Tab-separated table of C-alpha atoms and ligand atoms in Angstrom:
chain	number	residue	atom	x	y	z
O	183	MET	CA	88.507	70.693	104.792
O	184	SER	CA	90.807	71.246	107.834
O	185	ALA	CA	92.430	74.340	109.188
O	186	ALA	CA	94.645	75.019	112.206
O	187	ALA	CA	93.530	75.451	115.674
O	188	TRP	CA	95.467	75.756	119.033
O	189	ILE	CA	94.865	74.113	122.329
O	190	ALA	CA	96.422	76.842	124.575
O	191	ARG	CA	96.928	75.607	128.193
O	192	PRO	CA	97.228	77.468	131.542
O	193	SER	CA	100.905	77.922	132.159
O	194	GLY	CA	103.450	78.327	134.877
O	195	PRO	CA	105.490	81.378	135.345
O	196	LEU	CA	106.782	82.768	132.072
O	197	ARG	CA	110.435	83.552	131.631
O	198	GLY	CA	113.014	84.620	129.371
O	199	LEU	CA	113.652	86.981	126.339
O	200	VAL	CA	111.884	87.411	123.092
O	201	ALA	CA	113.086	89.388	120.068
O	202	VAL	CA	109.999	90.252	118.074
O	203	PRO	CA	110.201	90.230	114.315
O	204	GLY	CA	110.177	93.255	112.054
O	205	ASP	CA	107.445	95.879	111.884
O	206	LYS	CA	104.595	94.970	109.454
O	207	SER	CA	103.644	98.593	108.691
O	208	VAL	CA	107.265	99.601	107.938
O	209	SER	CA	107.905	96.436	105.934
O	210	HIS	CA	104.968	97.128	103.453
O	211	ARG	CA	106.285	100.779	102.999
O	212	VAL	CA	109.917	99.245	102.183
O	213	MET	CA	108.311	97.287	99.326
O	214	LEU	CA	106.014	100.116	98.094
O	215	LEU	CA	108.566	102.995	98.231
O	216	GLY	CA	111.452	100.672	96.850
O	217	ALA	CA	109.254	100.022	93.819
O	218	VAL	CA	109.146	103.633	92.839
O	219	ALA	CA	112.619	104.814	94.000
O	220	SER	CA	115.402	106.252	91.926
O	221	GLU	CA	118.038	103.590	93.130
O	222	PRO	CA	117.693	100.327	95.018
O	223	LEU	CA	116.394	100.311	98.466
O	224	GLU	CA	117.943	97.728	100.878
O	225	ALA	CA	116.215	96.853	104.153
O	226	ALA	CA	117.444	94.962	107.255
O	227	GLY	CA	114.657	93.299	109.442
O	228	PHE	CA	112.063	93.077	106.649
O	229	LEU	CA	109.156	90.983	107.985
O	230	ARG	CA	108.714	87.819	106.002
O	231	SER	CA	105.005	87.292	106.847
O	232	ALA	CA	102.273	86.533	104.493
O	233	ASP	CA	100.971	90.021	104.367
O	234	CYS	CA	104.364	91.655	103.533
O	235	LEU	CA	105.214	88.959	101.176
O	236	ALA	CA	101.861	89.641	99.410
O	237	THR	CA	103.004	93.134	98.974
O	238	ARG	CA	106.516	91.935	97.773
O	239	ARG	CA	104.877	89.643	95.163
O	240	ALA	CA	102.771	92.771	94.030
O	241	VAL	CA	105.708	94.887	93.421
O	242	GLU	CA	107.420	92.116	91.499
O	243	LEU	CA	104.325	91.906	89.328
O	244	LEU	CA	104.634	95.542	88.664
O	245	GLY	CA	108.170	95.213	87.465
O	246	ALA	CA	110.318	95.481	90.576
O	247	GLU	CA	113.164	93.041	91.384
O	248	VAL	CA	113.338	91.779	95.026
O	249	GLU	CA	116.294	89.774	96.173
O	250	ASP	CA	117.117	88.098	99.501
O	251	LEU	CA	120.608	89.176	100.233
O	252	PRO	CA	122.927	86.595	101.936
O	253	ASP	CA	122.923	88.658	105.210
O	254	GLY	CA	119.254	88.523	105.515
O	255	ARG	CA	118.406	91.898	104.270
O	256	VAL	CA	116.123	92.357	101.136
O	257	ARG	CA	116.998	94.548	98.193
O	258	VAL	CA	114.143	96.199	96.077
O	259	THR	CA	115.415	97.360	92.746
O	260	PRO	CA	112.888	99.526	90.974
O	261	PRO	CA	112.063	99.406	87.367
O	262	LYS	CA	112.376	102.658	85.102
O	263	ALA	CA	108.554	102.792	85.274
O	264	LEU	CA	105.907	100.544	86.916
O	265	ARG	CA	104.220	98.218	84.218
O	266	ASP	CA	100.742	96.870	83.886
O	267	PRO	CA	100.836	93.770	86.089
O	268	PRO	CA	100.254	90.519	84.110
O	269	ALA	CA	97.688	89.249	86.804
O	270	PRO	CA	95.521	90.719	89.653
O	271	LEU	CA	97.524	91.833	92.635
O	272	ASP	CA	96.354	89.620	95.405
O	273	PHE	CA	97.050	91.173	98.927
O	274	GLY	CA	95.604	88.167	100.836
O	275	ASN	CA	94.509	89.454	104.206
O	276	SER	CA	96.201	92.686	104.056
O	277	GLY	CA	94.405	96.021	104.197
O	278	THR	CA	97.524	97.967	104.441
O	279	GLY	CA	99.066	96.395	101.326
O	280	LEU	CA	95.956	96.809	99.153
O	281	ARG	CA	95.019	100.471	100.315
O	282	LEU	CA	98.549	101.750	100.139
O	283	MET	CA	99.123	100.308	96.703
O	284	THR	CA	95.894	101.868	95.398
O	285	GLY	CA	97.296	105.279	96.358
O	286	LEU	CA	100.777	104.404	94.942
O	287	LEU	CA	99.245	103.295	91.645
O	288	ALA	CA	96.688	105.893	91.161
O	289	GLY	CA	98.751	108.379	89.185
O	290	ARG	CA	101.231	105.859	87.540
O	291	ARG	CA	99.516	105.417	84.228
O	292	ILE	CA	98.888	101.785	84.412
O	293	GLU	CA	95.876	99.330	84.788
O	294	ALA	CA	95.702	97.084	87.552
O	295	GLU	CA	93.104	94.989	89.465
O	296	LEU	CA	93.725	94.703	93.411
O	297	THR	CA	92.092	92.004	95.352
O	298	GLY	CA	92.399	89.891	98.436
O	299	ASP	CA	90.832	87.156	100.643
O	300	ALA	CA	87.232	87.047	101.732
O	301	SER	CA	87.952	89.219	104.855
O	302	LEU	CA	89.846	91.788	102.833
O	303	CYS	CA	86.958	91.882	100.247
O	304	ARG	CA	84.666	92.882	103.134
O	305	ARG	CA	86.595	95.951	104.166
O	306	PRO	CA	85.878	99.484	103.049
O	307	MET	CA	87.641	101.048	100.204
O	308	GLU	CA	85.785	104.213	99.287
O	309	ARG	CA	87.509	105.943	102.276
O	310	VAL	CA	90.666	105.696	99.900
O	311	ALA	CA	88.992	105.777	96.624
O	312	ALA	CA	86.837	108.906	96.912
O	313	PRO	CA	89.716	111.276	97.733
O	314	LEU	CA	91.910	109.734	94.963
O	315	ARG	CA	89.148	110.327	92.451
O	316	LEU	CA	89.210	114.020	93.614
O	317	MET	CA	92.972	113.970	92.509
O	318	GLY	CA	91.939	112.695	89.108
O	319	ALA	CA	92.455	109.101	89.524
O	320	VAL	CA	90.427	106.663	87.564
O	321	LEU	CA	89.277	103.723	89.868
O	322	ASP	CA	86.351	101.426	90.651
O	323	THR	CA	85.494	99.382	93.711
O	324	THR	CA	83.100	96.697	94.049
O	325	ASP	CA	80.150	97.921	96.048
O	326	GLY	CA	82.760	100.058	97.943
O	327	ARG	CA	85.127	97.201	98.698
O	328	PRO	CA	87.811	95.138	96.917
O	329	PRO	CA	88.477	93.971	94.141
O	330	VAL	CA	89.575	97.597	93.113
O	331	ARG	CA	90.226	98.336	89.422
O	332	ILE	CA	92.593	101.082	88.530
O	333	GLY	CA	92.426	102.734	85.149
O	334	ARG	CA	95.037	104.956	83.301
O	335	ALA	CA	94.721	108.418	84.570
O	336	GLY	CA	96.128	111.616	83.268
O	337	PRO	CA	98.347	113.478	85.658
O	338	LEU	CA	97.103	113.683	89.176
O	339	GLN	CA	96.373	117.236	90.874
O	340	ALA	CA	97.468	117.695	94.380
O	341	LEU	CA	94.862	117.787	97.005
O	342	GLU	CA	94.105	119.203	100.440
O	343	TYR	CA	91.982	116.755	102.311
O	344	ASP	CA	90.357	116.320	105.713
O	345	LEU	CA	90.222	112.770	106.798
O	346	SER	CA	86.811	111.736	108.363
O	347	VAL	CA	88.417	108.745	110.148
O	348	ALA	CA	91.721	108.631	112.007
O	349	SER	CA	93.313	106.253	109.521
O	350	ALA	CA	96.995	106.085	108.654
O	351	GLN	CA	96.072	103.775	105.716
O	352	VAL	CA	94.027	106.585	103.974
O	353	LYS	CA	96.597	109.308	104.942
O	354	SER	CA	99.350	107.178	103.458
O	355	ALA	CA	97.413	106.267	100.246
O	356	LEU	CA	97.032	109.752	99.561
O	357	LEU	CA	100.658	110.799	100.245
O	358	LEU	CA	101.823	108.102	97.958
O	359	ALA	CA	99.478	109.303	95.334
O	360	GLY	CA	100.809	112.718	95.998
O	361	LEU	CA	104.344	111.474	94.914
O	362	SER	CA	103.099	111.595	91.354
O	363	ALA	CA	101.081	114.714	91.585
O	364	GLY	CA	102.266	118.220	90.949
O	365	GLY	CA	102.087	120.355	93.991
O	366	ARG	CA	101.506	119.975	97.722
O	367	THR	CA	99.116	117.188	98.769
O	368	LEU	CA	98.084	117.724	102.336
O	369	VAL	CA	96.208	115.352	104.623
O	370	ARG	CA	94.679	116.684	108.006
O	371	GLN	CA	93.867	113.929	110.437
O	372	PRO	CA	91.098	114.241	113.244
O	373	ALA	CA	93.510	112.419	115.621
O	374	ILE	CA	97.129	111.293	115.618
O	375	THR	CA	97.786	108.238	113.468
O	376	ARG	CA	100.911	106.256	112.675
O	377	ASP	CA	103.410	108.127	110.623
O	378	HIS	CA	105.775	105.737	109.137
O	379	THR	CA	105.046	106.841	105.650
O	380	GLU	CA	105.961	110.410	106.460
O	381	ARG	CA	109.174	109.294	108.193
O	382	MET	CA	110.383	106.969	105.418
O	383	LEU	CA	109.590	109.469	102.686
O	384	ALA	CA	111.667	112.135	104.520
O	385	ALA	CA	114.409	109.598	104.984
O	386	LEU	CA	114.472	108.991	101.478
O	387	GLY	CA	114.644	112.577	100.325
O	388	CYS	CA	111.061	113.572	99.524
O	389	PRO	CA	109.873	117.060	100.584
O	390	VAL	CA	107.566	116.021	103.583
O	391	GLU	CA	105.898	118.118	106.354
O	392	MET	CA	104.386	116.318	109.329
O	393	GLY	CA	102.810	116.895	112.665
O	394	PRO	CA	99.983	116.123	114.903
O	395	TRP	CA	97.739	117.705	112.280
O	396	GLY	CA	98.527	115.318	109.656
O	397	ALA	CA	101.212	115.365	106.814
O	398	ALA	CA	101.981	116.924	103.291
O	399	VAL	CA	104.235	115.891	100.519
O	400	THR	CA	105.174	118.106	97.533
O	401	GLY	CA	105.396	116.211	94.277
O	402	PRO	CA	106.256	115.084	91.775
O	403	CYS	CA	108.932	113.307	93.840
O	404	ARG	CA	110.930	109.956	93.362
O	405	PRO	CA	112.180	108.722	96.820
O	406	ARG	CA	115.953	107.967	96.655
O	407	GLY	CA	117.047	104.498	97.430
O	408	GLY	CA	119.574	103.504	100.145
O	409	SER	CA	119.275	101.363	103.204
O	410	VAL	CA	117.007	101.239	106.190
O	411	VAL	CA	116.367	99.225	109.187
O	412	VAL	CA	112.938	97.786	110.215
O	413	PRO	CA	112.343	98.060	113.879
O	414	GLY	CA	110.664	95.308	115.893
O	415	ASP	CA	106.980	95.348	115.639
O	416	PHE	CA	105.354	96.996	118.603
O	417	SER	CA	101.907	95.245	117.745
O	418	SER	CA	103.758	91.832	117.818
O	419	ALA	CA	105.455	92.731	121.071
O	420	ALA	CA	102.191	93.660	122.674
O	421	PHE	CA	101.224	89.984	123.117
O	422	PHE	CA	104.328	89.348	125.202
O	423	ILE	CA	103.931	92.669	127.050
O	424	VAL	CA	100.507	91.516	128.210
O	425	ALA	CA	101.726	87.878	128.812
O	426	GLY	CA	104.485	89.192	131.046
O	427	LEU	CA	102.029	91.417	133.105
O	428	LEU	CA	99.687	88.477	133.603
O	429	ALA	CA	102.104	85.696	134.098
O	430	ALA	CA	105.847	86.656	134.280
O	431	GLY	CA	107.718	84.773	137.184
O	432	ASP	CA	109.860	86.672	139.727
O	433	ASP	CA	111.936	88.312	136.980
O	434	PRO	CA	110.581	90.472	134.229
O	435	LEU	CA	110.032	89.016	130.855
O	436	VAL	CA	112.215	90.891	128.370
O	437	VAL	CA	110.925	91.848	124.856
O	438	SER	CA	113.906	93.195	122.946
O	439	GLY	CA	114.289	95.474	119.889
O	440	VAL	CA	110.868	96.917	120.058
O	441	GLY	CA	109.846	100.020	117.852
O	442	LEU	CA	108.725	102.714	119.987
O	443	ASN	CA	107.275	105.209	117.519
O	444	PRO	CA	105.228	107.375	119.602
O	445	THR	CA	102.170	106.982	117.085
O	446	ARG	CA	102.305	103.264	117.808
O	447	THR	CA	102.609	102.984	121.822
O	448	GLY	CA	99.322	104.028	123.054
O	449	LEU	CA	98.905	100.521	124.760
O	450	LEU	CA	101.956	101.223	126.978
O	451	GLU	CA	100.236	104.435	128.362
O	452	ILE	CA	96.926	102.460	128.749
O	453	LEU	CA	98.445	99.395	130.554
O	454	ARG	CA	100.468	101.888	132.840
O	455	LEU	CA	97.152	103.564	133.705
O	456	MET	CA	95.978	99.967	134.603
O	457	GLY	CA	98.898	99.626	136.970
O	458	ALA	CA	101.340	98.061	134.720
O	459	ARG	CA	105.019	97.901	135.584
O	460	ILE	CA	107.015	98.119	132.272
O	461	GLU	CA	110.786	99.247	132.129
O	462	VAL	CA	112.110	100.849	128.958
O	463	ARG	CA	115.770	99.874	128.607
O	464	ASN	CA	118.613	100.654	126.044
O	465	ARG	CA	116.678	103.359	124.130
O	466	ARG	CA	118.306	103.742	120.737
O	467	GLU	CA	117.428	105.111	117.260
O	468	THR	CA	117.545	103.345	113.914
O	469	CYS	CA	116.596	105.223	110.872
O	470	GLY	CA	114.572	107.855	112.664
O	471	GLU	CA	112.602	105.137	114.653
O	472	GLU	CA	113.127	104.803	118.427
O	473	VAL	CA	113.882	101.160	119.475
O	474	ALA	CA	114.215	99.870	122.967
O	475	ASP	CA	114.009	96.679	125.079
O	476	LEU	CA	111.175	96.324	127.489
O	477	GLY	CA	111.323	94.593	130.904
O	478	VAL	CA	107.815	93.487	131.969
O	479	TRP	CA	106.925	92.668	135.607
O	480	ARG	CA	103.914	90.583	136.440
O	481	SER	CA	101.429	93.388	137.723
O	482	GLU	CA	98.099	93.423	139.247
O	483	LEU	CA	95.968	95.216	136.765
O	484	ARG	CA	92.919	97.414	137.531
O	485	GLY	CA	90.090	98.208	135.201
O	486	ILE	CA	89.959	101.866	133.733
O	487	ASP	CA	88.078	104.072	131.303
O	488	VAL	CA	90.433	104.144	128.251
O	489	PRO	CA	91.140	107.660	127.299
O	490	ALA	CA	89.696	108.229	123.795
O	491	GLU	CA	92.740	110.049	122.511
O	492	LEU	CA	94.780	106.876	123.050
O	493	VAL	CA	92.470	104.658	120.845
O	494	PRO	CA	94.123	105.453	117.486
O	495	LEU	CA	97.432	104.986	118.999
O	496	ALA	CA	96.772	101.517	120.212
O	497	ILE	CA	94.397	100.707	117.381
O	498	ASP	CA	95.871	97.135	116.606
O	499	GLU	CA	96.412	96.169	120.171
O	500	PHE	CA	92.722	95.974	121.366
O	501	PRO	CA	92.372	92.140	121.204
O	502	VAL	CA	95.143	91.823	123.755
O	503	LEU	CA	94.059	94.805	125.770
O	504	PHE	CA	90.669	93.250	126.134
O	505	VAL	CA	92.324	90.155	127.412
O	506	ALA	CA	94.237	92.266	129.981
O	507	ALA	CA	91.016	93.963	130.917
O	508	ALA	CA	89.286	90.517	131.433
O	509	LEU	CA	91.985	89.603	134.031
O	510	ALA	CA	91.998	92.946	135.605
O	511	ARG	CA	90.242	94.000	138.880
O	512	GLY	CA	87.045	95.881	138.183
O	513	THR	CA	85.508	97.288	134.978
O	514	THR	CA	87.309	98.519	131.788
O	515	ARG	CA	85.371	100.716	129.448
O	516	VAL	CA	86.522	101.466	125.729
O	517	ARG	CA	84.593	103.944	123.548
O	518	GLY	CA	85.325	105.615	120.233
O	519	ALA	CA	86.768	102.412	118.821
O	520	GLU	CA	84.232	101.711	116.037
O	521	GLU	CA	87.119	101.417	113.552
O	522	LEU	CA	87.637	97.984	115.260
O	523	ARG	CA	84.521	96.695	113.512
O	524	VAL	CA	86.416	97.048	110.058
O	525	LYS	CA	89.734	95.381	110.957
O	526	GLU	CA	90.530	91.888	109.757
O	527	SER	CA	87.410	90.824	111.754
O	528	ASP	CA	84.880	92.791	113.556
O	529	ARG	CA	87.022	92.930	116.695
O	530	LEU	CA	84.342	94.330	118.935
O	531	GLY	CA	81.879	91.527	118.061
O	532	VAL	CA	84.412	88.714	117.838
O	533	MET	CA	86.174	89.676	121.162
O	534	ALA	CA	82.992	90.192	123.093
O	535	ARG	CA	81.843	86.702	121.872
O	536	ALA	CA	85.250	84.974	122.688
O	537	LEU	CA	85.504	86.470	126.078
O	538	ALA	CA	81.908	85.696	126.926
O	539	ALA	CA	82.522	82.011	125.873
O	540	THR	CA	85.232	81.894	128.349
O	541	GLY	CA	83.139	83.272	131.226
O	542	ILE	CA	83.750	86.907	131.248
O	543	THR	CA	81.002	89.487	131.463
O	544	VAL	CA	81.112	91.755	128.489
O	545	ALA	CA	78.563	94.573	127.240
O	546	GLU	CA	79.003	95.475	123.574
O	547	HIS	CA	78.378	98.983	122.365
O	548	PRO	CA	78.459	100.278	118.722
O	549	ASP	CA	82.013	101.820	119.512
O	550	GLY	CA	83.438	99.957	122.288
O	551	LEU	CA	83.208	97.261	125.013
O	552	ASP	CA	82.746	97.257	128.732
O	553	ILE	CA	84.630	94.254	130.217
O	554	GLU	CA	84.166	93.206	133.826
O	555	GLY	CA	87.446	91.588	135.163
O	556	GLY	CA	86.947	88.043	136.397
O	557	VAL	CA	88.095	84.421	136.114
O	558	LEU	CA	88.795	83.106	132.542
O	559	ARG	CA	87.305	79.615	132.388
O	560	GLY	CA	88.386	77.266	129.659
O	561	GLY	CA	86.375	76.812	126.551
O	562	THR	CA	86.398	77.098	122.650
O	563	VAL	CA	86.786	80.470	121.171
O	564	ASP	CA	86.564	81.426	117.375
O	565	SER	CA	89.218	83.772	116.296
O	566	ALA	CA	87.117	84.422	112.948
O	567	GLY	CA	90.405	84.071	111.099
O	568	ASP	CA	91.850	87.115	112.876
O	569	HIS	CA	95.548	86.693	113.644
O	570	ARG	CA	95.507	89.222	116.569
O	571	VAL	CA	92.341	87.653	118.198
O	572	ALA	CA	94.027	84.124	117.963
O	573	MET	CA	97.282	85.554	119.586
O	574	ALA	CA	95.329	87.403	122.244
O	575	PHE	CA	93.711	84.278	123.439
O	576	ALA	CA	97.177	82.365	123.453
O	577	VAL	CA	98.255	84.916	125.900
O	578	ALA	CA	94.846	84.694	127.928
O	579	ALA	CA	95.316	80.974	128.407
O	580	ALA	CA	98.418	81.416	130.323
O	581	ARG	CA	96.154	82.775	133.268
O	582	ALA	CA	93.015	80.836	132.392
O	583	ALA	CA	91.535	78.110	134.692
O	584	ALA	CA	91.422	75.552	132.064
O	585	PRO	CA	92.759	75.018	128.453
O	586	ILE	CA	91.258	77.351	125.836
O	587	ARG	CA	90.757	75.847	122.238
O	588	ILE	CA	91.253	78.716	119.779
O	589	LEU	CA	89.825	78.042	116.156
O	590	ASP	CA	91.089	79.302	112.784
O	591	VAL	CA	94.531	80.383	113.656
O	592	ALA	CA	96.294	79.963	110.447
O	593	ASN	CA	96.387	83.684	109.770
O	594	VAL	CA	98.775	84.225	112.585
O	595	ALA	CA	101.255	83.761	109.668
O	596	THR	CA	100.110	87.033	108.211
O	597	SER	CA	101.908	89.137	110.856
O	598	TYR	CA	103.912	86.801	113.228
O	599	PRO	CA	104.807	83.253	111.687
O	600	GLY	CA	107.125	82.509	114.515
O	601	PHE	CA	104.552	83.328	117.243
O	602	ALA	CA	104.008	79.806	118.434
O	603	ALA	CA	107.576	78.937	118.673
O	604	ASP	CA	108.435	82.170	120.587
O	605	ALA	CA	105.389	81.770	122.955
O	606	THR	CA	106.253	78.288	123.663
O	607	ARG	CA	109.793	79.280	124.509
O	608	LEU	CA	108.587	81.654	127.036
O	609	GLY	CA	106.547	78.931	128.776
O	610	ILE	CA	102.969	79.521	127.116
O	611	GLY	CA	101.551	76.048	126.579
O	612	LEU	CA	100.560	75.926	122.972
O	613	GLU	CA	99.716	72.828	120.794
O	614	ALA	CA	98.634	72.982	117.125
O	615	GLN	CA	95.803	70.911	116.007
O	616	ARG	CA	93.937	70.052	112.830
O	617	GLN	CA	90.526	71.707	113.013
O	618	GLN	CA	87.982	69.515	111.060
O	619	GLY	CA	84.939	70.919	109.187
O	620	ALA	CA	86.445	74.483	108.806
O	621	ALA	CA	85.468	76.514	105.723
L	971	LIG	C1	98.237	100.500	109.424
L	971	LIG	C2	97.262	101.349	109.766
L	971	LIG	C3	96.242	100.943	110.595
L	971	LIG	C4	96.370	99.594	111.231
L	971	LIG	C5	96.799	98.513	110.358
L	971	LIG	C6	98.227	99.076	109.725
L	971	LIG	C7	99.218	101.079	108.596
L	971	LIG	O1	94.847	100.804	109.863
L	971	LIG	O2	95.168	98.986	111.761
L	971	LIG	O3	97.011	97.361	110.951
L	971	LIG	O4	100.336	100.340	108.270
L	971	LIG	O5	99.129	102.284	108.054
L	971	LIG	P1	93.999	102.330	109.660
L	971	LIG	O6	94.815	103.161	109.163
L	971	LIG	O7	93.015	101.779	108.772
L	971	LIG	O8	93.347	102.645	111.050
């Protein structure tokens, strides 16, 4: 068998402007809320990546109609009621799609099986399933993981619940279940997590309360349709933010149209503590989410102890933050990040091994890493099929001493299908290769 690998080469100064694609989290929510709305929901900027297209396919199997409009927007037309899907719903690599859909379907009186690829079928589901059962949902996991089977349940009861992990996916799954429960479903969070579900529910007319403590929704409630704009994905922008800090020329690299929802931008705060010069320009608001352009100067970064409260606000950005740390002066310490072990890969283990393979001194802890800044030699790294690990090393190569071969990069298409083209345009030297003998 063959799979895709990249050779990423040390590059000269990076220059230019990149407009990152639509936000993955928000795009999933467009499909999910559109499928249960009272009227069609139209969205500009919907991300057509493998993860979001899997959620699109799932809502189609449940009876929604999804159209690509000539102006590039999508329109989701909900059925009167969701139907039993004729086949298992396959979410591929997407934990967000599978977990949020489990919540959405829990009280809809349908039967469905939800599954995904090998990586997704290793990820924990009881964190979602257990509280949903408390609401009256009928569902089984497979030893705590997908596939998940949802059975026809009676009406759900509203729930007051304290999350034990700071997870927006669990919070969102319970709020989506709360749409079909009578009463106030309230979810308290141990730390601030992304709030896109709450914001979109509020924009679509549902009675939502939200704050640093968590969120609540009062059901039953059907979101109204209408039109929304998906902001550019901060998590995709993160790769070019770090690329600019490491290797911009005399002028700043510009990343435009970036969503700056404050529950997503922990990386900016962490990088500024490390000495980064990043300018926020043209702040504007689209559909309740702040958007801006970022000017990123090449900066001398220094190692820091990453403040624990910023970890959930930067949860998807650690692979590229670890690269920034590897090229900073001094040691960077991250703790309180054990959730990274249950992402698309074990991001602590995979990043520790990959950085070590390129000459960086790393100490792995159960809940974090210590990374000593140094010189990144070339070498071969295994992304373990994790899109964000692959993109992080493409950025790292810009400042490496020799080329880096990055294995198993096909899953970059789950979040950023145009990454290689955008990176190449800015001056990052990336060449696709077939990878022989891959599983
Ligand atoms: C997401 C929440 C986060 C994040 C994921 C997207 C979401 O997961 O890692 O990529 O859209 O709600 P957790 O909530 O499990 O931390």
